[in-house]
Structure formats: structure tokens, C-alpha cells
């Protein structure tokens, strides 16, 4: 049985169509594979983004905690500067009052007593105030100018991690009132000190700084750096963080 020219043309056309279909089908499968691969990559990156956002939220919470600590530290520094200024004013008032009594009342009365002892009784003069109070008053105590203290606080990094109450005044025992009392003035000879009468003034402010425990940390198994305990991804080396004590799956009954 012989085929006509028309049948031959149809058969060749079908063969060409099969060849073209096969070629395009292979191309379609490759495109499908690429699409699936890109979708899987998209899903994987989406999961990573969720983990990164969680890590970012933890870091922002930690940052805000430090910001609040610094704000409270600055507020306490301002309050401490006010207390220091009040203490200096109280000290200066006590010093001026003592100098006024010494020069205008004590010295004239002592000179009069010394004169009467010498003229009527033949006795020696009374000892000077600095001779009896050598541990407190120097000979030139009332002639020396009162020096203004220059307060320059250098805050180190480890100091920021400690509450302000740990750096209190040496004589501070928990009550804020002694802060306003003038400090004893030390003489040149003996270390013993006698406190002056406390000066009146407004009470010292209550410091608002409270110690906040640092967030729990753990070591990254890849770079061994300290990261947040709940961080799923190490922010330094981008390695996934795995628990050293993973939960065991429950056994099915």
C-alpha cells in the first residue's frame, strides 16, 4: 500500500510537532523545577526573616532597657550634683559662722581674760583655740580661703552596670539625711575628726535608679560569642543556634 504525498506531508508534520512538543515539554519541566526551587528559597528566607525579626525585637528590648538605665543614671547624677552643691553651701555657712564667732566674740573675750589674768593674778594666758583643738583647727584655719571642689566624675563602662547606691558617701549608712551635714574639717596633725553641728536644709533626693539584671546569654556553637539565650540565629556569624539540651519528643502510647 503506497502513501500519497498528502499523507506523507501530514506524517512529517506530526513528527515535527512531536519533536517540538518534546522540546518545549523539557523546557517547561526545567522552568517548573526553577519555579519550585525559587518558591522553596522564598519560604526558607521568609522563615529566616521571621527569626531575624524576633532577634531584632529582643535586641531592641535590650537596648531600651539600657537606655532606661542610662536615663536613670543621668537623673541620679543631676540629683547628686544638687546634693553636693547643698552640702558645699552648708559647709560654707558653718565655716563663716564659726569664723564670725571666733573673730568678733571669742578672741576679744579671750584677750580680756588674758589681760586680767596677767595684771591681777600674774598668770599666763589661756591657750589658743588651735592649741587645745589641734586635731580640728589649724593655726591659720580661719585665714585660709575656702576652696571650691571641682567635681569631675569619670564613669567607666563597668560602673554603668552597678547601682548608684554602691558608690555612696563613705559615711552613708542608707539614710539620705547625713548627706546635707557638713563634713568634718581635718587638721594637719591628728587623724581624729570631730563633726560640726549639722546644718539645716532640704532633704536629699531619693535616687530612682534600680539595678536591672542583664538578659540571659549563651555561647554560639560556631563562633563561641555571647548571644541572647533565646536567639534562634547568631547575629555575628548567622549560624543557627541549637539548644544543647533539646527537648526529647514524647513517646506515643
Short mmCIF file of C-alpha atoms in Angstrom, two decimals:
data_model
loop_
_atom_site.label_atom_id
_atom_site.label_comp_id
_atom_site.label_asym_id
_atom_site.label_seq_id
_atom_site.Cartn_x
_atom_site.Cartn_y
_atom_site.Cartn_z
CA UNK A 1 0.00 0.00 0.00
CA UNK A 2 1.53 3.22 -1.08
CA UNK A 3 1.06 6.54 0.72
CA UNK A 4 0.15 9.60 -1.13
CA UNK A 5 2.15 12.77 -0.96
CA UNK A 6 -0.53 14.35 1.22
CA UNK A 7 -0.28 11.55 3.79
CA UNK A 8 3.48 11.83 3.88
CA UNK A 9 3.23 15.55 4.50
CA UNK A 10 0.81 15.01 7.40
CA UNK A 11 3.03 12.38 8.98
CA UNK A 12 6.11 14.60 8.76
CA UNK A 13 4.12 17.46 10.19
CA UNK A 14 3.07 15.31 13.12
CA UNK A 15 6.64 14.16 13.71
CA UNK A 16 7.82 17.75 13.72
CA UNK A 17 5.04 18.59 16.14
CA UNK A 18 6.03 15.71 18.43
CA UNK A 19 9.64 16.87 18.34
CA UNK A 20 8.61 20.44 19.09
CA UNK A 21 6.27 19.32 21.88
CA UNK A 22 9.01 17.21 23.45
CA UNK A 23 11.49 20.07 23.33
CA UNK A 24 9.02 22.51 24.82
CA UNK A 25 7.94 19.97 27.46
CA UNK A 26 11.56 19.55 28.57
CA UNK A 27 11.88 23.33 28.71
CA UNK A 28 8.62 23.53 30.68
CA UNK A 29 9.88 20.98 33.23
CA UNK A 30 13.07 22.95 33.67
CA UNK A 31 11.06 26.11 34.27
CA UNK A 32 8.83 24.25 36.71
CA UNK A 33 11.88 23.00 38.59
CA UNK A 34 13.28 26.53 38.75
CA UNK A 35 9.96 27.90 39.99
CA UNK A 36 9.74 25.24 42.70
CA UNK A 37 13.35 25.95 43.70
CA UNK A 38 12.70 29.71 43.91
CA UNK A 39 9.50 29.17 45.90
CA UNK A 40 11.33 26.91 48.34
CA UNK A 41 14.05 29.55 48.63
CA UNK A 42 11.35 32.16 49.25
CA UNK A 43 9.80 30.10 52.02
CA UNK A 44 13.21 29.46 53.59
CA UNK A 45 14.11 33.14 53.50
CA UNK A 46 10.70 34.00 54.92
CA UNK A 47 11.36 31.72 57.89
CA UNK A 48 14.78 33.28 58.34
CA UNK A 49 13.22 36.74 58.20
CA UNK A 50 10.82 35.79 60.97
CA UNK A 51 13.72 34.58 63.09
CA UNK A 52 15.73 37.72 62.33
CA UNK A 53 12.78 39.92 63.28
CA UNK A 54 12.41 38.06 66.58
CA UNK A 55 16.12 38.56 67.24
CA UNK A 56 15.78 42.25 66.34
CA UNK A 57 12.89 42.62 68.78
CA UNK A 58 14.98 41.05 71.55
CA UNK A 59 17.88 43.37 70.74
CA UNK A 60 15.58 46.41 70.75
CA UNK A 61 14.16 45.37 74.12
CA UNK A 62 17.68 45.03 75.49
CA UNK A 63 18.61 48.40 74.00
CA UNK A 64 15.61 50.12 75.57
CA UNK A 65 16.47 48.55 78.93
CA UNK A 66 19.96 50.07 78.70
CA UNK A 67 18.51 53.40 77.57
CA UNK A 68 16.26 53.46 80.64
CA UNK A 69 19.21 52.58 82.87
CA UNK A 70 21.27 55.41 81.38
CA UNK A 71 18.37 57.83 81.78
CA UNK A 72 18.04 56.94 85.44
CA UNK A 73 21.81 57.20 85.91
CA UNK A 74 21.82 60.71 84.42
CA UNK A 75 18.89 61.67 86.64
CA UNK A 76 20.78 60.40 89.69
CA UNK A 77 23.92 62.29 88.62
CA UNK A 78 21.90 65.50 88.41
CA UNK A 79 20.39 64.82 91.83
CA UNK A 80 23.84 64.06 93.27
CA UNK A 81 25.22 67.32 91.88
CA UNK A 82 22.39 69.17 93.62
CA UNK A 83 23.17 67.38 96.89
CA UNK A 84 26.87 68.22 96.57
CA UNK A 85 26.04 71.88 95.96
CA UNK A 86 23.78 71.96 99.02
CA UNK A 87 26.49 70.27 101.13
CA UNK A 88 29.06 72.86 99.99
CA UNK A 89 26.70 75.69 100.89
CA UNK A 90 26.03 74.16 104.32
CA UNK A 91 29.78 73.72 104.90
CA UNK A 92 30.50 77.32 103.91
CA UNK A 93 27.74 78.64 106.18
CA UNK A 94 29.09 76.66 109.13
CA UNK A 95 32.64 77.85 108.42
CA UNK A 96 31.57 81.51 108.12
CA UNK A 97 29.52 81.27 111.30
CA UNK A 98 32.44 79.75 113.22
CA UNK A 99 34.81 82.41 111.85
CA UNK A 100 32.42 85.20 112.80
CA UNK A 101 32.10 83.96 116.39
CA UNK A 102 35.86 83.41 116.65
CA UNK A 103 36.87 86.86 115.40
CA UNK A 104 34.10 89.02 116.87
CA UNK A 105 33.31 87.33 120.19
CA UNK A 106 35.79 84.64 121.20
CA UNK A 107 39.05 86.50 120.52
CA UNK A 108 38.07 89.82 122.24
CA UNK A 109 36.78 87.94 125.28
CA UNK A 110 39.92 85.79 125.46
CA UNK A 111 42.19 88.84 125.20
CA UNK A 112 40.28 90.49 128.05
CA UNK A 113 40.58 87.37 130.22
CA UNK A 114 44.30 87.02 129.41
CA UNK A 115 44.87 90.67 130.39
CA UNK A 116 43.05 90.28 133.70
CA UNK A 117 44.91 87.05 134.50
CA UNK A 118 48.24 88.70 133.76
CA UNK A 119 47.62 92.03 135.54
CA UNK A 120 45.67 90.91 138.59
CA UNK A 121 46.78 87.33 139.18
CA UNK A 122 50.13 87.09 137.41
CA UNK A 123 49.00 84.06 135.48
CA UNK A 124 49.88 83.05 131.97
CA UNK A 125 47.46 83.45 129.11
CA UNK A 126 44.92 80.84 128.24
CA UNK A 127 45.95 78.51 125.39
CA UNK A 128 44.80 79.46 121.94
CA UNK A 129 41.93 77.62 120.35
CA UNK A 130 44.20 75.86 117.85
CA UNK A 131 46.42 74.73 120.77
CA UNK A 132 43.58 72.89 122.50
CA UNK A 133 41.83 71.68 119.36
CA UNK A 134 44.87 70.60 117.39
CA UNK A 135 43.01 67.72 115.78
CA UNK A 136 40.34 70.02 114.34
CA UNK A 137 41.63 73.59 113.99
CA UNK A 138 44.95 74.64 112.46
CA UNK A 139 46.65 77.98 113.39
CA UNK A 140 45.67 79.50 110.04
CA UNK A 141 42.29 77.77 109.82
CA UNK A 142 40.19 80.95 109.78
CA UNK A 143 42.62 82.78 107.47
CA UNK A 144 42.65 80.20 104.71
CA UNK A 145 40.22 80.75 101.81
CA UNK A 146 37.59 78.10 101.37
CA UNK A 147 38.42 76.11 98.27
CA UNK A 148 35.61 75.15 95.94
CA UNK A 149 35.77 71.50 94.99
CA UNK A 150 35.79 70.71 91.28
CA UNK A 151 33.64 67.67 90.69
CA UNK A 152 34.64 65.68 87.62
CA UNK A 153 33.14 62.21 87.63
CA UNK A 154 34.71 59.75 85.20
CA UNK A 155 32.21 56.98 84.51
CA UNK A 156 33.70 53.71 83.30
CA UNK A 157 31.84 51.01 81.45
CA UNK A 158 31.77 48.62 84.43
CA UNK A 159 30.50 51.42 86.66
CA UNK A 160 27.39 51.76 84.49
CA UNK A 161 26.48 48.20 85.32
CA UNK A 162 26.40 48.88 89.06
CA UNK A 163 23.67 50.70 91.01
CA UNK A 164 24.47 54.18 92.21
CA UNK A 165 23.95 53.14 95.82
CA UNK A 166 27.19 51.12 95.70
CA UNK A 167 29.19 54.31 95.15
CA UNK A 168 27.73 56.20 98.10
CA UNK A 169 29.37 58.52 100.55
CA UNK A 170 31.87 56.78 102.93
CA UNK A 171 29.72 57.70 105.92
CA UNK A 172 26.42 56.99 104.23
CA UNK A 173 24.51 54.23 106.04
CA UNK A 174 21.34 54.10 103.97
CA UNK A 175 19.74 57.34 105.19
CA UNK A 176 19.95 60.26 102.80
CA UNK A 177 19.83 62.98 105.50
CA UNK A 178 23.55 62.89 106.55
CA UNK A 179 24.42 63.95 103.01
CA UNK A 180 23.46 67.52 103.88
CA UNK A 181 25.57 67.69 107.03
CA UNK A 182 28.94 69.44 106.60
CA UNK A 183 31.88 67.10 106.61
CA UNK A 184 34.45 67.34 109.47
CA UNK A 185 37.44 69.52 108.65
CA UNK A 186 40.69 67.71 109.30
CA UNK A 187 43.68 69.39 110.90
CA UNK A 188 47.30 68.80 109.97
CA UNK A 189 48.39 66.67 112.92
CA UNK A 190 45.95 64.00 114.15
CA UNK A 191 43.58 61.87 112.07
CA UNK A 192 40.75 62.09 114.63
CA UNK A 193 37.81 64.20 113.49
CA UNK A 194 35.02 65.98 115.31
CA UNK A 195 31.87 66.67 113.29
CA UNK A 196 30.40 70.16 113.24
CA UNK A 197 26.71 70.66 114.10
CA UNK A 198 24.52 69.54 111.20
CA UNK A 199 23.19 72.30 109.00
CA UNK A 200 19.53 72.51 108.17
CA UNK A 201 18.44 72.14 104.60
CA UNK A 202 16.07 70.29 102.29
CA UNK A 203 16.24 66.50 102.41
CA UNK A 204 18.40 64.73 99.89
CA UNK A 205 16.52 63.36 96.88
CA UNK A 206 15.66 59.74 96.65
CA UNK A 207 17.54 58.10 93.80
CA UNK A 208 15.33 56.32 91.30
CA UNK A 209 17.94 54.06 89.78
CA UNK A 210 17.33 50.37 90.27
CA UNK A 211 19.61 47.55 89.17
CA UNK A 212 18.24 45.52 86.33
CA UNK A 213 19.51 42.02 85.79
CA UNK A 214 21.24 41.60 82.40
CA UNK A 215 19.47 39.35 79.90
CA UNK A 216 20.35 35.64 79.92
CA UNK A 217 23.12 34.80 77.50
CA UNK A 218 24.62 31.71 75.89
CA UNK A 219 27.64 30.89 73.73
CA UNK A 220 27.24 30.41 69.98
CA UNK A 221 28.34 26.91 68.99
CA UNK A 222 30.01 28.25 65.83
CA UNK A 223 31.81 31.48 66.79
CA UNK A 224 31.62 30.98 70.60
CA UNK A 225 30.45 34.57 71.13
CA UNK A 226 27.90 35.51 73.78
CA UNK A 227 24.41 35.92 72.33
CA UNK A 228 20.90 36.14 73.75
CA UNK A 229 19.71 32.84 75.13
CA UNK A 230 16.53 32.85 73.02
CA UNK A 231 18.22 33.97 69.79
CA UNK A 232 17.48 31.43 67.00
CA UNK A 233 20.25 32.88 64.79
CA UNK A 234 23.67 34.18 65.87
CA UNK A 235 23.74 37.86 64.80
CA UNK A 236 27.53 37.65 64.29
CA UNK A 237 28.15 34.53 62.23
CA UNK A 238 24.50 33.95 61.13
CA UNK A 239 24.68 30.34 62.26
CA UNK A 240 21.54 28.71 63.56
CA UNK A 241 21.56 28.36 67.31
CA UNK A 242 20.77 24.92 68.64
CA UNK A 243 19.98 24.06 72.20
CA UNK A 244 22.50 21.86 73.99
CA UNK A 245 19.65 20.15 75.81
CA UNK A 246 16.89 19.75 73.21
CA UNK A 247 13.54 18.54 74.34
CA UNK A 248 13.00 14.86 73.66
CA UNK A 249 9.89 14.00 71.66
CA UNK A 250 7.14 12.41 73.66
CA UNK A 251 6.66 8.71 73.04
CA UNK A 252 3.35 7.78 71.54
CA UNK A 253 1.28 5.33 73.52
#
